[in-house]
Short mmCIF file of C-alpha atoms in Angstrom, two decimals:
data_model
loop_
_atom_site.label_atom_id
_atom_site.label_comp_id
_atom_site.label_asym_id
_atom_site.label_seq_id
_atom_site.Cartn_x
_atom_site.Cartn_y
_atom_site.Cartn_z
CA MET Y 278 177.57 -19.86 46.82
CA ARG Y 279 180.79 -18.01 46.10
CA GLY Y 280 180.01 -14.63 44.65
CA LEU Y 281 183.10 -14.20 42.51
CA ARG Y 282 185.69 -16.45 40.88
CA LEU Y 283 188.78 -15.77 38.83
CA PRO Y 284 188.66 -18.34 36.02
CA LEU Y 285 191.85 -17.30 34.22
CA THR Y 286 194.32 -17.52 37.07
CA ALA Y 287 196.06 -20.84 37.49
CA ARG Y 288 195.92 -22.58 40.83
CA ILE Y 289 199.57 -23.34 41.40
CA ARG Y 290 201.16 -24.84 44.48
CA CYS Y 291 204.74 -23.64 44.81
CA GLY Y 292 207.12 -25.00 47.38
CA GLY Y 293 210.74 -25.62 48.26
CA ALA Y 294 213.46 -24.15 46.09
CA THR Y 295 211.71 -25.07 42.88
CA ALA Y 296 211.02 -22.03 40.71
CA ALA Y 297 207.33 -21.15 40.75
CA ALA Y 298 205.43 -21.32 37.48
CA PHE Y 299 203.11 -18.57 36.40
CA ARG Y 300 200.89 -17.73 33.46
CA LEU Y 301 201.01 -14.48 31.57
CA LEU Y 302 197.40 -13.43 31.29
CA ALA Y 303 196.08 -11.68 28.19
CA PHE Y 304 193.79 -8.74 28.66
CA VAL Y 305 192.26 -6.07 26.45
CA ALA Y 306 193.08 -2.48 27.28
CA LEU Y 307 189.67 -0.85 27.50
CA SER Y 308 190.65 2.72 28.38
CA GLN Y 309 188.86 5.20 26.10
CA GLY Y 310 187.74 2.41 23.82
CA ALA Y 311 191.25 1.22 22.99
CA ILE Y 312 191.36 -2.20 21.34
CA SER Y 313 195.09 -2.84 21.46
CA GLN Y 314 196.21 -5.84 23.50
CA ALA Y 315 199.01 -6.13 26.01
CA ARG Y 316 200.34 -9.13 27.87
CA GLU Y 317 201.04 -8.65 31.54
CA PRO Y 318 201.05 -10.98 34.56
CA ILE Y 319 198.61 -8.67 36.37
CA GLU Y 320 195.04 -7.79 35.38
CA PRO Y 321 193.11 -4.68 36.41
CA LEU Y 322 190.22 -4.99 38.83
CA PRO Y 323 186.80 -4.52 37.24
CA LEU Y 324 185.19 -1.16 37.92
CA ALA Y 325 182.13 -2.94 39.33
CA VAL Y 326 180.96 -6.47 40.10
CA PRO Y 327 177.52 -8.11 39.76
CA MET Y 328 175.66 -7.72 43.04
CA ASP Y 329 172.25 -8.33 44.58
CA LEU Y 330 171.88 -4.98 46.33
CA GLU Y 331 169.28 -6.08 48.89
CA ARG Y 332 171.31 -9.11 49.94
CA ALA Y 333 174.50 -7.07 50.11
CA GLU Y 334 172.84 -4.41 52.27
CA LEU Y 335 171.53 -7.07 54.62
CA GLY Y 336 175.00 -8.60 54.74
CA GLN Y 337 176.43 -5.19 55.56
CA GLN Y 338 174.11 -4.91 58.54
CA LEU Y 339 175.12 -8.38 59.75
CA PHE Y 340 178.80 -7.60 59.17
CA HIS Y 341 178.57 -4.70 61.66
CA ASP Y 342 176.22 -6.36 64.17
CA VAL Y 343 177.83 -7.25 67.52
CA ARG Y 344 175.02 -9.70 68.19
CA LEU Y 345 176.86 -12.14 65.98
CA SER Y 346 179.37 -12.62 68.84
CA ARG Y 347 178.67 -14.35 72.14
CA GLY Y 348 179.53 -11.35 74.28
CA LYS Y 349 177.74 -8.94 71.93
CA ASP Y 350 180.89 -6.84 71.94
CA ARG Y 351 182.54 -7.58 68.58
CA SER Y 352 181.45 -7.87 64.99
CA CYS Y 353 183.09 -8.86 61.72
CA ALA Y 354 184.02 -5.19 61.38
CA THR Y 355 185.99 -5.33 64.63
CA CYS Y 356 188.84 -7.09 62.84
CA HIS Y 357 187.91 -5.81 59.37
CA PRO Y 358 186.95 -2.14 59.80
CA LEU Y 359 186.12 -0.68 56.42
CA ASN Y 360 187.34 2.74 57.52
CA GLY Y 361 190.63 1.08 58.45
CA ASN Y 362 191.35 -0.39 55.01
CA GLY Y 363 189.56 -3.63 55.86
CA MET Y 364 191.98 -4.86 58.54
CA ASP Y 365 192.84 -4.10 62.17
CA GLY Y 366 196.43 -2.88 61.68
CA LYS Y 367 197.78 -5.20 64.39
CA PRO Y 368 200.64 -7.70 63.96
CA ARG Y 369 198.21 -10.42 65.05
CA ALA Y 370 194.46 -10.52 65.49
CA SER Y 371 193.15 -10.34 69.05
CA ALA Y 372 191.74 -13.63 70.27
CA TYR Y 373 188.29 -13.52 71.84
CA ARG Y 374 187.89 -15.27 75.20
CA ASN Y 375 190.64 -17.66 74.16
CA ASN Y 376 194.41 -17.82 74.61
CA ARG Y 377 195.12 -19.15 71.13
CA LEU Y 378 197.79 -17.24 69.20
CA LEU Y 379 196.23 -15.91 66.01
CA ARG Y 380 197.75 -14.75 62.74
CA ASN Y 381 197.77 -11.34 61.09
CA THR Y 382 194.38 -10.12 59.85
CA PRO Y 383 194.28 -9.82 56.03
CA THR Y 384 192.21 -7.04 54.52
CA ILE Y 385 188.63 -7.93 53.59
CA PHE Y 386 188.79 -5.74 50.48
CA ASN Y 387 188.82 -7.67 47.17
CA VAL Y 388 188.45 -10.95 49.06
CA GLY Y 389 186.03 -12.22 46.43
CA PHE Y 390 188.90 -12.51 43.94
CA ASP Y 391 191.01 -14.80 46.13
CA LEU Y 392 190.91 -18.49 45.21
CA PHE Y 393 192.07 -19.49 48.69
CA LEU Y 394 191.22 -17.87 52.01
CA THR Y 395 193.15 -17.55 55.30
CA TRP Y 396 196.92 -17.79 55.60
CA ASP Y 397 196.92 -21.57 55.35
CA GLY Y 398 194.33 -21.64 52.56
CA LYS Y 399 191.95 -23.80 54.56
CA PHE Y 400 188.85 -22.37 52.89
CA GLU Y 401 187.89 -21.77 49.28
CA THR Y 402 184.50 -20.12 49.84
CA LEU Y 403 183.52 -17.19 52.00
CA SER Y 404 180.53 -19.15 53.29
CA ASP Y 405 182.77 -21.86 54.70
CA LEU Y 406 185.12 -19.27 56.18
CA ASN Y 407 182.32 -17.23 57.78
CA ASP Y 408 180.76 -20.39 59.17
CA LYS Y 409 184.06 -21.17 60.90
CA VAL Y 410 184.63 -17.61 62.12
CA LEU Y 411 181.19 -17.34 63.70
CA GLN Y 412 181.67 -20.56 65.67
CA ASP Y 413 185.37 -20.29 66.51
CA ALA Y 414 185.91 -19.78 70.26
CA ALA Y 415 188.83 -17.43 69.53
CA LEU Y 416 186.79 -15.28 67.14
CA MET Y 417 182.99 -14.90 67.57
CA ASP Y 418 182.28 -17.95 69.79
CA MET Y 419 178.66 -18.45 68.71
CA THR Y 420 176.60 -21.51 67.89
CA TRP Y 421 174.08 -21.50 65.08
CA PRO Y 422 171.06 -22.20 67.34
CA GLU Y 423 172.03 -19.23 69.52
CA LEU Y 424 172.73 -16.93 66.58
CA LEU Y 425 169.51 -17.78 64.75
CA SER Y 426 167.53 -17.34 67.95
CA GLU Y 427 169.10 -13.90 68.42
CA LEU Y 428 168.24 -12.79 64.89
CA ASN Y 429 164.71 -14.23 64.98
CA ALA Y 430 164.07 -12.26 68.19
CA ASP Y 431 164.51 -9.04 66.19
CA PRO Y 432 161.29 -8.31 64.21
CA LYS Y 433 163.17 -6.01 61.82
CA TYR Y 434 165.57 -8.79 60.88
CA VAL Y 435 162.70 -11.28 60.49
CA ILE Y 436 160.84 -8.95 58.11
CA ARG Y 437 163.97 -8.09 56.13
CA PHE Y 438 165.14 -11.68 55.74
CA LYS Y 439 161.65 -12.82 54.71
CA ALA Y 440 161.47 -10.10 52.06
CA ILE Y 441 164.72 -11.34 50.49
CA PHE Y 442 164.74 -15.06 51.25
CA PRO Y 443 161.52 -17.14 51.19
CA GLU Y 444 162.87 -19.35 54.02
CA GLY Y 445 163.59 -16.36 56.23
CA VAL Y 446 166.39 -16.43 58.80
CA SER Y 447 168.53 -19.54 58.50
CA LYS Y 448 172.17 -20.53 58.56
CA GLN Y 449 172.30 -20.53 54.76
CA THR Y 450 170.60 -17.14 54.35
CA VAL Y 451 172.85 -15.51 56.95
CA LEU Y 452 175.94 -16.86 55.17
CA ASP Y 453 174.51 -15.89 51.78
CA ALA Y 454 173.96 -12.29 52.91
CA LEU Y 455 177.45 -12.01 54.38
CA ASP Y 456 178.92 -13.48 51.19
CA SER Y 457 177.01 -10.98 49.05
CA PHE Y 458 178.30 -8.03 51.04
CA GLU Y 459 181.91 -9.19 51.32
CA THR Y 460 182.25 -9.92 47.61
CA SER Y 461 181.01 -6.39 46.90
CA LEU Y 462 184.00 -4.90 48.75
CA ILE Y 463 186.20 -4.08 45.78
CA THR Y 464 188.70 -1.23 45.44
CA PRO Y 465 188.97 -0.32 41.75
CA LYS Y 466 190.66 2.63 40.09
CA ALA Y 467 194.17 2.04 41.42
CA ARG Y 468 196.62 4.07 39.37
CA PHE Y 469 198.28 0.86 38.25
CA ASP Y 470 194.97 -0.43 36.91
CA LYS Y 471 194.57 2.81 34.98
CA PHE Y 472 198.07 2.23 33.58
CA LEU Y 473 197.09 -1.30 32.53
CA ARG Y 474 194.03 0.07 30.79
CA GLY Y 475 196.16 2.36 28.65
CA ASP Y 476 196.68 5.53 30.69
CA HIS Y 477 200.47 5.79 30.41
CA ASN Y 478 200.51 8.95 32.50
CA ALA Y 479 199.00 7.17 35.51
CA LEU Y 480 202.43 6.08 36.81
CA SER Y 481 205.64 8.00 37.38
CA GLY Y 482 208.91 6.92 35.82
CA ASP Y 483 210.08 5.52 39.16
CA GLU Y 484 206.88 3.49 39.57
CA ILE Y 485 207.26 2.01 36.09
CA GLU Y 486 210.88 1.16 36.83
CA GLY Y 487 209.78 -0.46 40.08
CA TYR Y 488 207.26 -2.55 38.19
CA GLN Y 489 209.95 -3.69 35.77
CA LEU Y 490 212.10 -4.77 38.73
CA PHE Y 491 209.07 -6.52 40.25
CA LYS Y 492 208.76 -8.54 37.06
CA SER Y 493 212.42 -9.10 36.22
CA TYR Y 494 213.29 -10.34 39.73
CA GLY Y 495 210.43 -12.85 39.64
CA CYS Y 496 208.04 -11.35 42.20
CA VAL Y 497 205.25 -11.95 39.68
CA ALA Y 498 205.86 -15.69 39.86
CA CYS Y 499 203.64 -15.65 42.94
CA HIS Y 500 202.02 -12.22 42.88
CA GLN Y 501 200.03 -12.18 39.65
CA GLY Y 502 196.50 -12.28 38.34
CA ILE Y 503 193.65 -9.95 39.12
CA ASN Y 504 194.34 -9.85 42.87
CA ILE Y 505 198.14 -9.86 42.52
CA GLY Y 506 198.23 -12.95 44.73
CA GLY Y 507 195.72 -14.99 46.68
CA ASN Y 508 195.69 -17.90 44.23
CA LEU Y 509 198.63 -20.15 45.19
CA PHE Y 510 200.86 -21.32 48.04
CA GLN Y 511 204.55 -20.85 48.70
CA THR Y 512 207.14 -21.74 51.30
CA PHE Y 513 207.94 -18.74 53.47
CA GLY Y 514 211.72 -18.84 53.28
CA VAL Y 515 212.76 -20.59 50.08
CA PHE Y 516 216.37 -19.42 50.45
CA SER Y 517 216.53 -18.86 54.21
CA ASP Y 518 214.82 -20.10 57.35
CA MET Y 519 212.19 -17.51 58.24
CA ALA Y 520 210.85 -19.22 61.35
CA PRO Y 521 211.21 -16.92 64.36
CA LYS Y 522 212.95 -18.33 67.41
CA PRO Y 523 211.33 -16.76 70.49
CA LYS Y 524 210.75 -18.75 73.67
CA SER Y 525 207.07 -19.34 72.98
CA PRO Y 526 206.43 -23.07 72.43
CA VAL Y 527 203.89 -22.33 69.68
CA TYR Y 528 206.62 -21.33 67.24
CA PRO Y 529 207.32 -21.88 64.47
CA ASP Y 530 204.00 -21.61 62.69
CA PRO Y 531 203.68 -24.84 60.65
CA GLY Y 532 201.53 -23.22 57.95
CA ARG Y 533 199.60 -25.67 55.79
CA PHE Y 534 201.32 -28.59 57.47
CA ALA Y 535 198.81 -28.27 60.31
CA LEU Y 536 196.05 -29.03 57.77
CA THR Y 537 197.68 -31.58 55.49
CA ASN Y 538 200.29 -33.28 57.71
CA ASP Y 539 202.43 -33.34 54.58
CA GLU Y 540 206.11 -32.61 55.28
CA ARG Y 541 206.29 -30.58 52.07
CA ASP Y 542 203.77 -28.13 53.55
CA LYS Y 543 205.86 -27.12 56.55
CA GLY Y 544 206.18 -23.35 56.49
CA VAL Y 545 203.95 -23.09 53.42
CA PHE Y 546 201.39 -20.27 53.37
CA ARG Y 547 198.93 -18.73 50.96
CA VAL Y 548 200.52 -15.96 48.90
CA PRO Y 549 198.63 -12.79 49.94
CA SER Y 550 197.13 -10.28 47.59
CA LEU Y 551 199.20 -7.13 47.12
CA ARG Y 552 196.23 -4.91 46.38
CA ASN Y 553 196.27 -1.92 48.74
CA VAL Y 554 199.46 -3.31 50.27
CA ALA Y 555 200.86 0.17 50.93
CA VAL Y 556 198.02 0.92 53.35
CA THR Y 557 197.64 -2.45 55.09
CA ALA Y 558 200.74 -2.79 57.28
CA PRO Y 559 202.02 -4.78 59.13
CA TYR Y 560 202.93 -7.67 56.84
CA PHE Y 561 203.24 -11.48 56.70
CA HIS Y 562 201.25 -14.08 58.61
CA ASP Y 563 202.83 -13.04 61.91
CA GLY Y 564 202.94 -9.30 61.26
CA ARG Y 565 206.72 -9.24 61.62
CA ALA Y 566 207.35 -6.47 59.06
CA ALA Y 567 206.12 -3.06 60.18
CA SER Y 568 207.00 -1.28 56.94
CA LEU Y 569 206.68 -2.05 53.27
CA GLU Y 570 210.43 -1.46 52.86
CA ASP Y 571 211.12 -4.19 55.43
CA ALA Y 572 208.67 -6.51 53.71
CA VAL Y 573 210.26 -6.04 50.28
CA ASP Y 574 213.75 -6.58 51.71
CA THR Y 575 212.58 -9.73 53.50
CA MET Y 576 210.92 -11.13 50.41
CA ALA Y 577 213.98 -10.53 48.27
CA ARG Y 578 216.28 -12.32 50.72
CA ALA Y 579 213.94 -15.14 51.71
CA GLN Y 580 212.13 -15.90 48.47
CA LEU Y 581 214.54 -14.79 45.74
CA GLY Y 582 217.93 -15.16 47.40
CA LYS Y 583 218.74 -11.55 46.49
CA VAL Y 584 220.00 -8.58 48.47
CA LEU Y 585 218.44 -5.49 46.97
CA SER Y 586 219.98 -2.04 47.12
CA SER Y 587 218.10 0.71 48.96
CA LYS Y 588 217.34 2.25 45.56
CA GLU Y 589 215.83 -0.97 44.23
CA ILE Y 590 213.72 -1.37 47.36
CA ASP Y 591 212.52 2.19 47.05
CA LEU Y 592 211.53 1.72 43.41
CA ILE Y 593 209.57 -1.46 44.13
CA VAL Y 594 207.85 0.21 47.09
CA ARG Y 595 206.88 3.10 44.83
CA PHE Y 596 205.33 0.65 42.37
CA LEU Y 597 203.46 -1.11 45.18
CA GLY Y 598 202.04 2.25 46.20
CA SER Y 599 200.32 2.48 42.82
CA LEU Y 600 198.23 -0.61 43.72
CA THR Y 601 196.09 1.36 46.20
CA GLY Y 602 192.52 1.65 44.98
CA GLU Y 603 189.31 3.42 45.98
CA TYR Y 604 186.40 2.33 48.13
CA GLN Y 605 183.08 3.99 47.40
CA GLY Y 606 184.86 6.62 45.35
CA GLN Y 607 187.39 7.56 48.02
CA PRO Y 608 191.10 6.59 47.78
CA LEU Y 609 192.29 4.37 50.61
CA GLU Y 610 194.87 6.05 52.84
CA VAL Y 611 197.35 5.02 55.52
CA LYS Y 612 195.56 5.10 58.88
CA ALA Y 613 197.18 6.38 62.06
CA GLN Y 614 197.75 3.68 64.70
CA GLY Y 615 194.50 3.07 66.50
CA ALA Y 616 192.45 5.27 64.15
CA ARG Y 617 189.36 3.40 63.01
#
């Protein structure tokens, strides 16, 4: 069962050159007991989420256990290291015992607030996604009989599962534990969230100006709601063709078209969350943008048909930097290449 849902954010499919619709979401500014209301397209993350601590701790152990992979040499944390901002920092994920070209690894942080998962939005629940990841030959390459046999061979796992789940170790209980842990991975207390809650000193003048540009230019048409994205789809390249043209026959990435076989879905991808975007480079499904400045410039040209000045790009980047939150009380930071 999905641990978290965002009931107020509309599920909107945007495509082509049609202007994307978006809802302005009402929220109550709770900072220091304030009761005044403000209307913004973005909502602050909650400071905490409901969680079954025992299930989440079991899920954490599974998340870091290399025995969930066939070669016993990679875990979920291999691609989603929590000390690396929840992602591997590579343009594309490394395939496991498989030559398939993979996409960029999104951060695992705040994943419970996304309505759609993976770049093509194939999954809507973490259980379904984890089920696929564990069995995918390019990822963990396990089968459920093998995985359950491995876990049942460990007396500590058997005792721990039985203490939490009456049925003990099973496919459903493994997925339930992973779901519980992953939905607990939130990063509250971003300075922008503090600003939304009424702390007007949380942002600098440049960051506020960047936010105004972010809204006035229409970035919030797709990047809105509690996760500032993750709840709709959009063509990558509304105003220009963004498909790369290297020699590799696998290009261009068809996006959702590979799932739906609908011509309208060619080049359509899930809009990613912008939470912690300043510390989760590189960007886009193929990791083509190494810097946030490049990503903002690309988005303006491809999605808005605008050429921004260096000053405008800088202001928007400054605003995006205010979206970085904390994990377990520590602010997330940019990680050096290869530092995990």
